[in-house]
Short mmCIF file of C-alpha atoms in Angstrom, two decimals:
data_model
loop_
_atom_site.label_atom_id
_atom_site.label_comp_id
_atom_site.label_asym_id
_atom_site.label_seq_id
_atom_site.Cartn_x
_atom_site.Cartn_y
_atom_site.Cartn_z
CA MET A 1 -8.69 23.22 -58.46
CA LEU A 2 -11.10 25.61 -60.17
CA GLU A 3 -9.67 27.22 -63.31
CA LEU A 4 -11.02 30.54 -64.60
CA HIS A 5 -10.20 31.35 -68.21
CA HIS A 6 -9.54 34.97 -69.10
CA ASN A 7 -12.74 35.44 -71.10
CA GLN A 8 -14.81 34.21 -68.15
CA CYS A 9 -13.58 37.11 -66.01
CA ARG A 10 -14.05 39.97 -68.46
CA ALA A 11 -16.50 42.75 -67.62
CA PRO A 12 -19.77 42.48 -69.55
CA SER A 13 -19.74 44.25 -72.88
CA LYS A 14 -21.94 47.24 -73.57
CA GLY A 15 -25.55 46.19 -73.88
CA ALA A 16 -25.01 42.91 -72.07
CA HIS A 17 -27.36 41.88 -69.25
CA PRO A 18 -26.12 43.07 -65.82
CA ILE A 19 -25.06 40.43 -63.30
CA MET A 20 -27.85 39.80 -60.78
CA ILE A 21 -26.95 40.00 -57.10
CA TRP A 22 -28.93 38.48 -54.22
CA LYS A 23 -29.68 40.81 -51.32
CA GLU A 24 -30.58 39.71 -47.81
CA ASN A 25 -33.62 42.02 -47.60
CA ARG A 26 -35.21 40.13 -50.53
CA GLU A 27 -35.75 43.40 -52.41
CA ASN A 28 -33.30 42.45 -55.13
CA ALA A 29 -32.90 42.74 -58.85
CA TYR A 30 -32.66 38.96 -59.10
CA CYS A 31 -36.45 38.72 -58.68
CA GLU A 32 -37.45 41.55 -61.04
CA ILE A 33 -39.49 40.91 -64.17
CA THR A 34 -37.23 42.72 -66.61
CA PRO A 35 -38.04 43.82 -70.19
CA ALA A 36 -35.85 40.93 -71.36
CA ILE A 37 -37.99 38.46 -69.44
CA MET A 38 -41.17 40.02 -70.88
CA SER A 39 -39.73 39.71 -74.37
CA LEU A 40 -38.91 36.04 -73.81
CA LYS A 41 -42.39 35.46 -72.43
CA GLU A 42 -43.92 36.96 -75.56
CA GLN A 43 -41.70 34.71 -77.65
CA TRP A 44 -42.91 31.71 -75.65
CA GLU A 45 -46.55 32.63 -76.23
CA LYS A 46 -46.08 32.64 -80.02
CA LYS A 47 -45.28 28.92 -80.20
CA ASN A 48 -47.05 27.35 -77.23
CA TYR A 49 -50.78 27.81 -77.84
CA ILE A 50 -52.77 24.57 -78.13
CA ASP A 51 -56.23 24.84 -79.65
CA PRO A 52 -58.73 23.55 -77.05
CA ARG A 53 -60.61 21.73 -79.84
CA LEU A 54 -57.66 19.38 -80.23
CA TYR A 55 -58.27 17.92 -76.78
CA ARG A 56 -61.67 16.66 -77.95
CA GLU A 57 -60.28 15.52 -81.30
CA TYR A 58 -57.64 13.37 -79.59
CA ASN A 59 -60.09 12.29 -76.86
CA VAL A 60 -57.81 13.64 -74.13
CA LYS A 61 -59.10 13.10 -70.60
CA ARG A 62 -58.20 16.55 -69.30
CA GLY A 63 -57.49 16.50 -65.60
CA LEU A 64 -57.65 12.69 -65.94
CA ARG A 65 -61.44 12.96 -65.89
CA ASP A 66 -64.15 11.66 -68.19
CA GLU A 67 -66.62 14.14 -69.70
CA ASP A 68 -69.12 13.30 -66.95
CA GLY A 69 -66.57 14.31 -64.32
CA ARG A 70 -65.59 10.84 -63.16
CA GLY A 71 -61.89 10.27 -62.70
CA VAL A 72 -60.10 8.00 -65.15
CA LEU A 73 -59.34 4.67 -63.48
CA THR A 74 -55.57 4.53 -63.05
CA GLY A 75 -55.10 2.19 -60.10
CA LEU A 76 -56.55 0.12 -57.29
CA THR A 77 -56.48 0.85 -53.57
CA ARG A 78 -57.77 -0.55 -50.29
CA VAL A 79 -57.02 2.59 -48.31
CA ALA A 80 -59.99 4.88 -48.93
CA GLU A 81 -63.04 5.19 -51.17
CA ILE A 82 -65.50 7.91 -52.15
CA GLN A 83 -69.06 7.08 -53.17
CA SER A 84 -70.71 10.17 -54.58
CA TYR A 85 -72.99 9.18 -57.47
CA ASN A 86 -75.09 6.40 -58.95
CA VAL A 87 -74.54 5.00 -62.45
CA VAL A 88 -77.77 4.18 -64.27
CA THR A 89 -78.22 2.61 -67.72
CA ASP A 90 -81.04 3.50 -70.10
CA ALA A 91 -82.79 1.30 -72.67
CA ALA A 92 -80.07 2.04 -75.24
CA ASP A 93 -77.37 0.83 -72.83
CA ARG A 94 -76.05 4.35 -72.28
CA GLU A 95 -74.68 5.16 -68.84
CA TYR A 96 -75.75 8.24 -66.89
CA ILE A 97 -74.52 9.71 -63.64
CA THR A 98 -77.11 10.65 -61.02
CA PRO A 99 -76.24 12.53 -57.81
CA ALA A 100 -76.10 10.66 -54.50
CA ASP A 101 -75.28 11.52 -50.92
CA GLY A 102 -71.55 11.19 -50.47
CA ILE A 103 -69.84 8.59 -48.30
CA LEU A 104 -66.12 8.57 -47.48
CA TYR A 105 -64.79 5.19 -46.41
CA TYR A 106 -61.53 4.61 -44.58
CA ARG A 107 -60.61 0.96 -45.14
CA GLY A 108 -64.29 0.20 -45.77
CA ILE A 109 -65.55 2.05 -42.67
CA ASP A 110 -67.64 5.21 -42.99
CA CYS A 111 -65.47 8.05 -41.62
CA ARG A 112 -68.52 9.52 -39.89
CA GLU A 113 -68.78 6.39 -37.75
CA ILE A 114 -65.17 6.86 -36.64
CA VAL A 115 -65.96 10.39 -35.46
CA LYS A 116 -69.19 9.40 -33.73
CA GLY A 117 -67.66 6.30 -32.15
CA SER A 118 -64.80 8.20 -30.58
CA ALA A 119 -67.12 10.98 -29.36
CA LYS A 120 -69.30 8.46 -27.52
CA ARG A 121 -66.27 7.02 -25.73
CA GLY A 122 -64.78 10.42 -24.94
CA ARG A 123 -61.45 10.01 -26.73
CA PHE A 124 -59.64 11.63 -29.63
CA ALA A 125 -60.00 9.91 -32.99
CA PHE A 126 -57.21 11.05 -35.30
CA GLU A 127 -54.63 8.53 -34.10
CA GLU A 128 -57.24 5.77 -34.40
CA ALA A 129 -58.04 6.86 -37.97
CA ALA A 130 -54.33 6.99 -38.86
CA TYR A 131 -53.84 3.45 -37.52
CA LEU A 132 -56.83 2.26 -39.55
CA LEU A 133 -55.57 3.86 -42.77
CA LEU A 134 -52.09 2.39 -42.35
CA PHE A 135 -52.83 -1.11 -41.09
CA GLY A 136 -56.33 -1.80 -42.36
CA GLU A 137 -58.00 -2.61 -39.05
CA LEU A 138 -59.38 -0.64 -36.12
CA PRO A 139 -56.96 -0.94 -33.19
CA ASN A 140 -57.96 -2.42 -29.87
CA GLN A 141 -57.16 -0.47 -26.71
CA GLU A 142 -53.67 -1.94 -26.30
CA GLN A 143 -52.77 -1.47 -30.00
CA LEU A 144 -53.96 2.13 -29.97
CA GLN A 145 -52.02 2.88 -26.79
CA ASP A 146 -48.83 1.33 -28.21
CA PHE A 147 -49.31 3.27 -31.46
CA CYS A 148 -49.70 6.58 -29.61
CA VAL A 149 -46.59 5.82 -27.52
CA GLN A 150 -44.68 5.05 -30.74
CA LEU A 151 -45.76 8.34 -32.32
CA ALA A 152 -44.87 10.28 -29.17
CA SER A 153 -41.39 8.73 -29.08
CA TYR A 154 -40.76 9.97 -32.63
CA ARG A 155 -42.12 13.49 -32.00
CA THR A 156 -38.72 15.14 -31.69
CA LEU A 157 -36.39 16.91 -34.12
CA PRO A 158 -32.59 16.62 -34.38
CA THR A 159 -30.49 18.83 -32.13
CA ASN A 160 -30.44 22.48 -33.30
CA PHE A 161 -32.75 21.62 -36.23
CA PHE A 162 -35.06 24.52 -35.44
CA ARG A 163 -32.18 27.00 -35.28
CA ASP A 164 -30.24 25.69 -38.28
CA VAL A 165 -33.07 24.82 -40.68
CA ILE A 166 -36.43 26.28 -39.74
CA LEU A 167 -35.44 29.63 -38.26
CA LYS A 168 -33.19 30.67 -41.14
CA ASN A 169 -34.77 32.89 -43.80
CA PRO A 170 -38.36 31.64 -43.29
CA PRO A 171 -40.84 32.47 -46.09
CA GLN A 172 -44.41 33.51 -45.35
CA ASP A 173 -45.68 30.39 -47.10
CA LEU A 174 -45.12 27.83 -44.38
CA MET A 175 -45.54 24.92 -46.79
CA ASN A 176 -42.17 25.79 -48.31
CA THR A 177 -40.54 25.87 -44.88
CA MET A 178 -42.04 22.45 -44.12
CA GLN A 179 -40.92 21.01 -47.44
CA ARG A 180 -37.39 22.28 -46.83
CA ALA A 181 -37.40 20.73 -43.37
CA ILE A 182 -38.70 17.38 -44.66
CA LEU A 183 -36.04 17.22 -47.36
CA THR A 184 -33.36 18.19 -44.84
CA LEU A 185 -34.40 15.35 -42.52
CA PHE A 186 -33.18 13.07 -45.31
CA CYS A 187 -29.65 14.12 -44.30
CA TYR A 188 -30.18 12.93 -40.71
CA ASP A 189 -31.40 9.47 -41.72
CA ASP A 190 -28.85 6.63 -41.82
CA LYS A 191 -31.00 4.74 -44.37
CA PRO A 192 -32.77 7.47 -46.33
CA ASN A 193 -32.96 5.63 -49.67
CA ASP A 194 -33.99 2.25 -48.27
CA ILE A 195 -37.50 1.58 -49.61
CA GLY A 196 -38.02 -1.68 -47.75
CA LEU A 197 -41.48 -1.56 -46.22
CA GLU A 198 -40.27 -1.70 -42.63
CA ASN A 199 -37.93 1.25 -43.20
CA VAL A 200 -40.54 3.25 -45.11
CA LEU A 201 -43.04 2.61 -42.31
CA ARG A 202 -40.50 3.91 -39.79
CA GLN A 203 -39.91 7.03 -41.88
CA CYS A 204 -43.63 7.65 -42.41
CA LEU A 205 -44.40 7.34 -38.70
CA GLN A 206 -41.59 9.75 -37.86
CA LEU A 207 -42.80 12.31 -40.40
CA MET A 208 -46.41 11.83 -39.27
CA SER A 209 -45.32 12.50 -35.68
CA ASN A 210 -43.32 15.59 -36.54
CA MET A 211 -45.61 17.22 -39.12
CA PRO A 212 -47.51 19.25 -36.47
CA VAL A 213 -44.20 20.27 -34.90
CA LEU A 214 -42.84 21.42 -38.27
CA ALA A 215 -46.04 23.37 -39.00
CA ILE A 216 -46.08 25.23 -35.69
CA TYR A 217 -42.34 25.88 -35.61
CA ALA A 218 -42.45 27.16 -39.19
CA TYR A 219 -45.16 29.61 -38.18
CA GLN A 220 -43.29 30.77 -35.08
CA ALA A 221 -40.12 31.30 -37.14
CA TRP A 222 -42.03 33.40 -39.67
CA ARG A 223 -43.62 35.49 -36.89
CA TYR A 224 -40.18 36.07 -35.41
CA SER A 225 -38.87 37.21 -38.80
CA GLN A 226 -41.65 39.84 -38.81
CA GLY A 227 -40.52 41.29 -35.49
CA GLU A 228 -42.84 39.32 -33.20
CA SER A 229 -41.61 37.67 -30.02
CA LEU A 230 -40.46 34.06 -30.31
CA PHE A 231 -41.83 31.30 -28.11
CA ILE A 232 -41.36 27.59 -28.66
CA HIS A 233 -43.27 24.90 -26.77
CA VAL A 234 -42.20 21.28 -27.03
CA PRO A 235 -44.98 18.70 -27.50
CA LYS A 236 -46.11 16.61 -24.55
CA PRO A 237 -46.02 12.83 -25.13
CA GLU A 238 -49.30 12.13 -23.33
CA LEU A 239 -51.33 14.53 -25.52
CA SER A 240 -53.08 13.84 -28.82
CA THR A 241 -52.04 15.43 -32.11
CA ALA A 242 -54.88 17.97 -31.86
CA GLU A 243 -54.06 18.89 -28.25
CA ASN A 244 -50.36 19.29 -28.97
CA PHE A 245 -51.09 21.45 -32.01
CA LEU A 246 -53.11 23.94 -29.97
CA ARG A 247 -50.71 23.79 -27.03
CA MET A 248 -47.65 24.52 -29.21
CA LEU A 249 -49.44 27.32 -31.07
CA ARG A 250 -50.61 29.35 -28.10
CA GLU A 251 -48.30 31.30 -25.85
CA ASP A 252 -50.22 30.31 -22.71
CA ARG A 253 -50.52 26.67 -23.94
CA SER A 254 -54.22 26.54 -22.97
CA TYR A 255 -57.22 25.16 -24.88
CA THR A 256 -60.71 23.95 -24.11
CA GLU A 257 -61.97 20.40 -24.48
CA LEU A 258 -64.32 21.45 -27.30
CA GLU A 259 -61.52 23.25 -29.15
CA ALA A 260 -59.30 20.17 -29.10
CA ARG A 261 -62.13 17.81 -30.07
CA THR A 262 -63.20 20.03 -32.96
CA LEU A 263 -59.66 20.17 -34.29
CA ASP A 264 -59.34 16.41 -33.84
CA VAL A 265 -62.48 15.87 -35.94
CA ALA A 266 -61.08 18.17 -38.63
CA LEU A 267 -57.91 16.06 -38.73
CA VAL A 268 -59.90 12.85 -39.07
CA LEU A 269 -62.00 14.23 -41.91
CA HIS A 270 -58.92 15.47 -43.82
CA ALA A 271 -56.81 12.32 -43.31
CA ASP A 272 -57.67 10.92 -46.75
CA ASN A 273 -60.08 11.50 -49.62
CA GLY A 274 -59.51 8.57 -51.95
CA GLY A 275 -56.48 7.70 -54.06
CA GLY A 276 -57.31 10.09 -56.88
CA ASN A 277 -56.98 13.45 -55.15
CA ASN A 278 -54.11 15.50 -56.56
CA SER A 279 -51.57 15.23 -53.74
CA THR A 280 -52.20 11.52 -53.13
CA PHE A 281 -51.91 10.79 -56.86
CA THR A 282 -48.68 12.83 -56.90
CA ASN A 283 -47.48 10.65 -54.05
CA HIS A 284 -48.34 7.51 -56.04
CA VAL A 285 -46.60 8.82 -59.17
CA VAL A 286 -43.40 9.83 -57.37
CA THR A 287 -43.35 6.67 -55.24
CA SER A 288 -43.62 4.53 -58.39
CA SER A 289 -40.21 5.86 -59.47
CA GLY A 290 -38.59 4.21 -56.44
CA THR A 291 -37.56 7.47 -54.79
CA ASP A 292 -37.15 8.02 -51.05
CA THR A 293 -39.91 8.79 -48.56
CA TYR A 294 -38.78 12.36 -47.88
CA SER A 295 -38.91 13.26 -51.59
CA ALA A 296 -42.31 11.60 -52.06
CA ILE A 297 -43.87 13.43 -49.11
CA ALA A 298 -42.28 16.75 -50.18
CA ALA A 299 -43.79 16.25 -53.66
CA ALA A 300 -47.22 15.61 -52.14
CA MET A 301 -46.75 18.79 -50.09
CA ALA A 302 -45.97 20.72 -53.28
CA SER A 303 -49.26 19.55 -54.76
CA LEU A 304 -51.25 20.35 -51.61
CA LYS A 305 -49.77 23.86 -51.53
CA GLY A 306 -51.51 24.71 -54.81
CA PRO A 307 -54.61 26.88 -54.36
CA ARG A 308 -56.71 24.52 -56.48
CA HIS A 309 -56.10 21.75 -53.95
CA GLY A 310 -55.19 22.80 -50.43
CA GLY A 311 -56.07 26.48 -50.39
CA ALA A 312 -59.84 26.36 -50.83
CA ASN A 313 -60.73 27.29 -47.25
CA SER A 314 -58.54 30.39 -47.47
CA LYS A 315 -60.50 31.52 -50.53
CA VAL A 316 -63.74 30.93 -48.62
CA MET A 317 -62.48 33.13 -45.80
CA GLU A 318 -61.52 35.90 -48.23
CA MET A 319 -64.93 35.67 -49.88
CA MET A 320 -66.80 35.71 -46.57
CA SER A 321 -64.81 38.73 -45.42
CA ASP A 322 -65.87 40.51 -48.62
CA ILE A 323 -69.51 39.47 -48.10
CA LYS A 324 -69.47 40.74 -44.50
CA THR A 325 -68.34 44.12 -45.79
CA HIS A 326 -70.92 44.46 -48.58
CA VAL A 327 -74.00 42.73 -47.12
CA LYS A 328 -75.46 45.01 -44.47
CA ASN A 329 -78.16 42.69 -43.12
CA TRP A 330 -76.71 39.22 -42.58
CA ASP A 331 -80.11 37.82 -41.55
CA ASP A 332 -81.83 38.92 -44.77
CA GLN A 333 -81.55 36.15 -47.37
CA GLY A 334 -82.69 38.61 -50.04
CA CYS A 335 -79.70 40.86 -49.37
CA VAL A 336 -77.43 37.83 -49.38
CA ALA A 337 -78.92 36.66 -52.69
CA ASP A 338 -78.39 40.07 -54.31
CA TYR A 339 -74.69 40.10 -53.49
CA LEU A 340 -74.11 36.44 -54.36
CA THR A 341 -75.71 37.15 -57.74
CA LYS A 342 -73.12 39.89 -58.29
CA ILE A 343 -70.37 37.40 -57.41
CA LEU A 344 -71.75 34.85 -59.87
CA ASP A 345 -72.04 37.56 -62.54
CA LYS A 346 -68.34 38.38 -61.99
CA ASP A 347 -69.24 41.86 -60.78
CA ALA A 348 -68.01 41.41 -57.21
CA PHE A 349 -65.26 39.93 -55.03
CA ASP A 350 -62.49 38.43 -57.22
CA ARG A 351 -64.67 38.40 -60.38
CA SER A 352 -64.12 34.69 -60.91
CA GLY A 353 -67.84 33.95 -60.89
CA LEU A 354 -67.32 31.34 -58.16
CA ILE A 355 -68.91 30.91 -54.75
CA TYR A 356 -66.06 29.18 -52.97
CA GLY A 357 -66.89 26.19 -50.80
CA LEU A 358 -70.04 25.25 -52.70
CA GLY A 359 -69.65 22.32 -55.07
CA HIS A 360 -66.96 19.66 -55.21
CA ALA A 361 -65.06 17.87 -57.97
CA VAL A 362 -66.29 14.48 -56.73
CA TYR A 363 -69.10 14.86 -54.20
CA THR A 364 -72.39 15.59 -55.96
CA ARG A 365 -75.32 15.82 -53.54
CA SER A 366 -73.48 16.08 -50.21
CA ASP A 367 -69.97 16.05 -48.76
CA PRO A 368 -70.10 13.60 -45.81
CA ARG A 369 -67.22 15.39 -44.11
CA CYS A 370 -69.20 18.62 -44.02
CA GLU A 371 -72.29 16.87 -42.72
CA VAL A 372 -70.49 15.45 -39.66
CA PHE A 373 -68.41 18.60 -39.14
CA ARG A 374 -71.44 20.89 -39.09
CA ASP A 375 -72.44 19.91 -35.54
CA TYR A 376 -69.01 20.87 -34.22
CA VAL A 377 -69.18 24.18 -36.10
CA HIS A 378 -72.41 25.04 -34.29
CA GLN A 379 -71.05 23.99 -30.88
CA LEU A 380 -67.86 26.01 -31.30
CA ALA A 381 -69.72 29.08 -32.59
CA ALA A 382 -71.92 28.97 -29.48
CA GLU A 383 -68.88 28.68 -27.19
CA LYS A 384 -67.12 31.56 -28.94
CA GLY A 385 -70.16 33.84 -29.25
CA ARG A 386 -70.03 33.76 -33.07
CA ASP A 387 -73.65 32.74 -33.73
CA ARG A 388 -74.35 35.84 -35.82
CA GLU A 389 -71.54 35.01 -38.24
CA LEU A 390 -72.71 31.40 -38.35
CA THR A 391 -76.11 32.70 -39.46
CA LEU A 392 -74.42 34.48 -42.36
CA TYR A 393 -72.56 31.28 -43.33
CA THR A 394 -75.83 29.35 -43.18
CA ASN A 395 -77.60 31.89 -45.40
CA VAL A 396 -74.74 32.00 -47.92
CA GLU A 397 -74.78 28.21 -48.07
CA LYS A 398 -78.55 27.96 -48.55
CA VAL A 399 -78.98 30.84 -51.00
CA GLY A 400 -75.75 30.10 -52.85
CA LYS A 401 -76.74 26.51 -53.53
CA GLU A 402 -80.16 27.60 -54.80
CA LEU A 403 -78.58 30.10 -57.21
CA LEU A 404 -76.00 27.58 -58.43
CA MET A 405 -78.57 24.84 -58.99
CA GLU A 406 -80.72 27.24 -61.00
CA ARG A 407 -77.82 28.44 -63.15
CA ARG A 408 -76.26 25.02 -63.70
CA HIS A 409 -79.61 23.24 -64.13
CA LYS A 410 -78.75 20.75 -61.41
CA ASP A 411 -80.94 19.34 -58.68
CA ALA A 412 -78.09 19.07 -56.16
CA ILE A 413 -74.95 20.95 -55.14
CA SER A 414 -72.80 19.76 -52.24
CA THR A 415 -71.38 21.99 -49.54
CA ASN A 416 -67.65 21.34 -49.37
CA ILE A 417 -66.06 20.90 -45.94
CA ASP A 418 -63.83 23.85 -46.89
CA PHE A 419 -66.87 26.11 -46.63
CA TYR A 420 -66.86 25.76 -42.85
CA SER A 421 -63.31 24.63 -42.00
CA GLY A 422 -61.78 28.09 -42.40
CA PHE A 423 -64.43 29.56 -40.10
CA VAL A 424 -63.63 26.87 -37.52
CA TYR A 425 -59.90 27.51 -37.77
CA GLU A 426 -60.49 31.23 -37.30
CA MET A 427 -62.58 30.54 -34.18
CA LEU A 428 -59.73 28.36 -32.90
CA GLY A 429 -57.35 31.30 -33.33
CA LEU A 430 -55.38 29.68 -36.13
CA PRO A 431 -53.76 32.20 -38.48
CA MET A 432 -54.58 31.73 -42.15
CA GLU A 433 -50.93 30.87 -42.83
CA LEU A 434 -51.50 27.59 -40.94
CA TYR A 435 -54.65 26.44 -42.79
CA THR A 436 -52.90 24.42 -45.52
CA PRO A 437 -50.11 23.17 -43.21
CA LEU A 438 -52.83 21.82 -40.92
CA PHE A 439 -54.27 20.00 -43.95
CA ALA A 440 -50.84 18.38 -44.38
CA VAL A 441 -50.73 17.39 -40.70
CA ALA A 442 -53.88 15.35 -41.33
CA ARG A 443 -53.24 14.13 -44.87
CA ILE A 444 -49.79 12.67 -44.24
CA SER A 445 -51.49 9.67 -42.64
CA GLY A 446 -53.23 8.97 -45.94
CA TRP A 447 -50.11 9.73 -47.97
CA SER A 448 -48.17 7.25 -45.86
CA ALA A 449 -50.77 4.50 -46.35
CA HIS A 450 -50.85 5.07 -50.12
CA ARG A 451 -47.04 5.15 -50.36
CA MET A 452 -46.80 1.80 -48.58
CA GLU A 453 -49.50 0.41 -50.87
CA GLU A 454 -47.81 1.68 -54.05
CA LEU A 455 -44.48 0.15 -53.02
CA SER A 456 -46.04 -3.20 -52.19
CA ALA A 457 -48.57 -3.52 -55.01
CA GLY A 458 -47.74 -0.93 -57.69
CA GLY A 459 -44.82 -2.57 -59.40
CA LYS A 460 -44.66 -0.26 -62.42
CA LEU A 461 -43.43 3.25 -63.11
CA ILE A 462 -46.49 5.44 -63.69
CA ARG A 463 -46.03 6.93 -67.14
CA PRO A 464 -49.08 8.29 -68.99
CA ARG A 465 -48.92 9.34 -72.64
CA TYR A 466 -48.92 12.87 -74.06
CA GLU A 467 -49.64 13.33 -77.77
CA CYS A 468 -47.37 15.87 -79.45
CA VAL A 469 -49.28 18.23 -81.78
CA GLU A 470 -46.28 20.20 -83.03
CA GLU A 471 -45.57 20.00 -86.78
CA HIS A 472 -42.34 18.35 -87.89
CA ARG A 473 -39.87 20.67 -89.61
CA SER A 474 -36.25 20.88 -90.70
CA TYR A 475 -33.39 22.41 -88.76
CA ILE A 476 -32.43 25.89 -90.07
CA PRO A 477 -28.75 26.92 -89.90
CA MET A 478 -28.00 30.01 -87.84
CA GLU A 479 -27.11 32.19 -90.84
CA ASN A 480 -30.47 31.48 -92.49
CA ARG A 481 -32.78 32.31 -89.55
#
């Protein structure tokens, strides 16, 4: 029985903080930044500044990267690999990084070959790529068919799950809805904490199957909360992931062959990007603790949600919308250059000085995903009558890279796949709220492969070191402070 002592029930004294109350309309005092919070924030700032010079003094690899931008080696993987630079040694035995055309390997196979191979045979490639990432070999026809049947059999949610979990109080950020749903699926699993490889594989395949369903249903629930009509389409077992995604999204359930193939290629190219990307590394770190699959995937989702990781194409779209407004002649590269110069000088757009979508943390000379995706961008723009906008994208890419190379004194800048992916998603009729969830639909195949690998080969809790730079001091009694 709960006991309440008398002093727990007294009304707050004069000057005490008022009790915060949640309100259903979300316009509540609980979420206000009060003067008290501002005062505490100022107090925090007084004792939490770290001089940036200390990072160099202690040789800290900020962002787990060396000074030349290479990631610090923290593990081994067979799942995926990025080759993006050459290492050369001079006469004094000093190493230098030189730019190179990027290559992304899935289990040792160039991802571009996967896309081209499936296109020649007239089939969708994402399921084939997912099989390769998980099991290390390209499937034959029978293996691929069995794998697709297995995924289709798992593509269903528990009874009333949409009503009881997804539809209730949906936030605009669909990634949070999906995380909540993933963590709730833990409650429906008879063996949620079993980290035996066969059980983890079963869980990963089920989440991989249902990720597109969770993304679309989360979006439909949010639309409904905004007063829009609600329609829910169940996935069809004979369709690919890309086809089902478009079918569930659209009220009339229709899509063209090119639309589905373009989305399928996007899924393939986002399925993995090496073991060091932020969400995959998060997955490795959390998995190393021995936690369950649902928690590990939800943690990876939390990382992907961050704008520095999964939200780049949304920033490109915002930037391009701004450029369309301020550049009158989209065909004139001089006009484009003038406005991009203002962006770089922090005089325009968001004043960050960045041209979003140009440059990459790893790829130096070229992003192989963008190179193979570009052909589909052109095909889709032609089908949708968006060639004029494509011309603007092409001019921003060309002029922007020239300006960046001049300012950064580099002879190469890569075009990130995010530069074009948002434009493609817009042409497909995808709302911006679905851009990052779609990233998760693709990337869970890589997360699953890396989780299995960490469980089988990791063996140790990942625990890096942080150096404390606070001075030691004595405790001061309350009456002397």
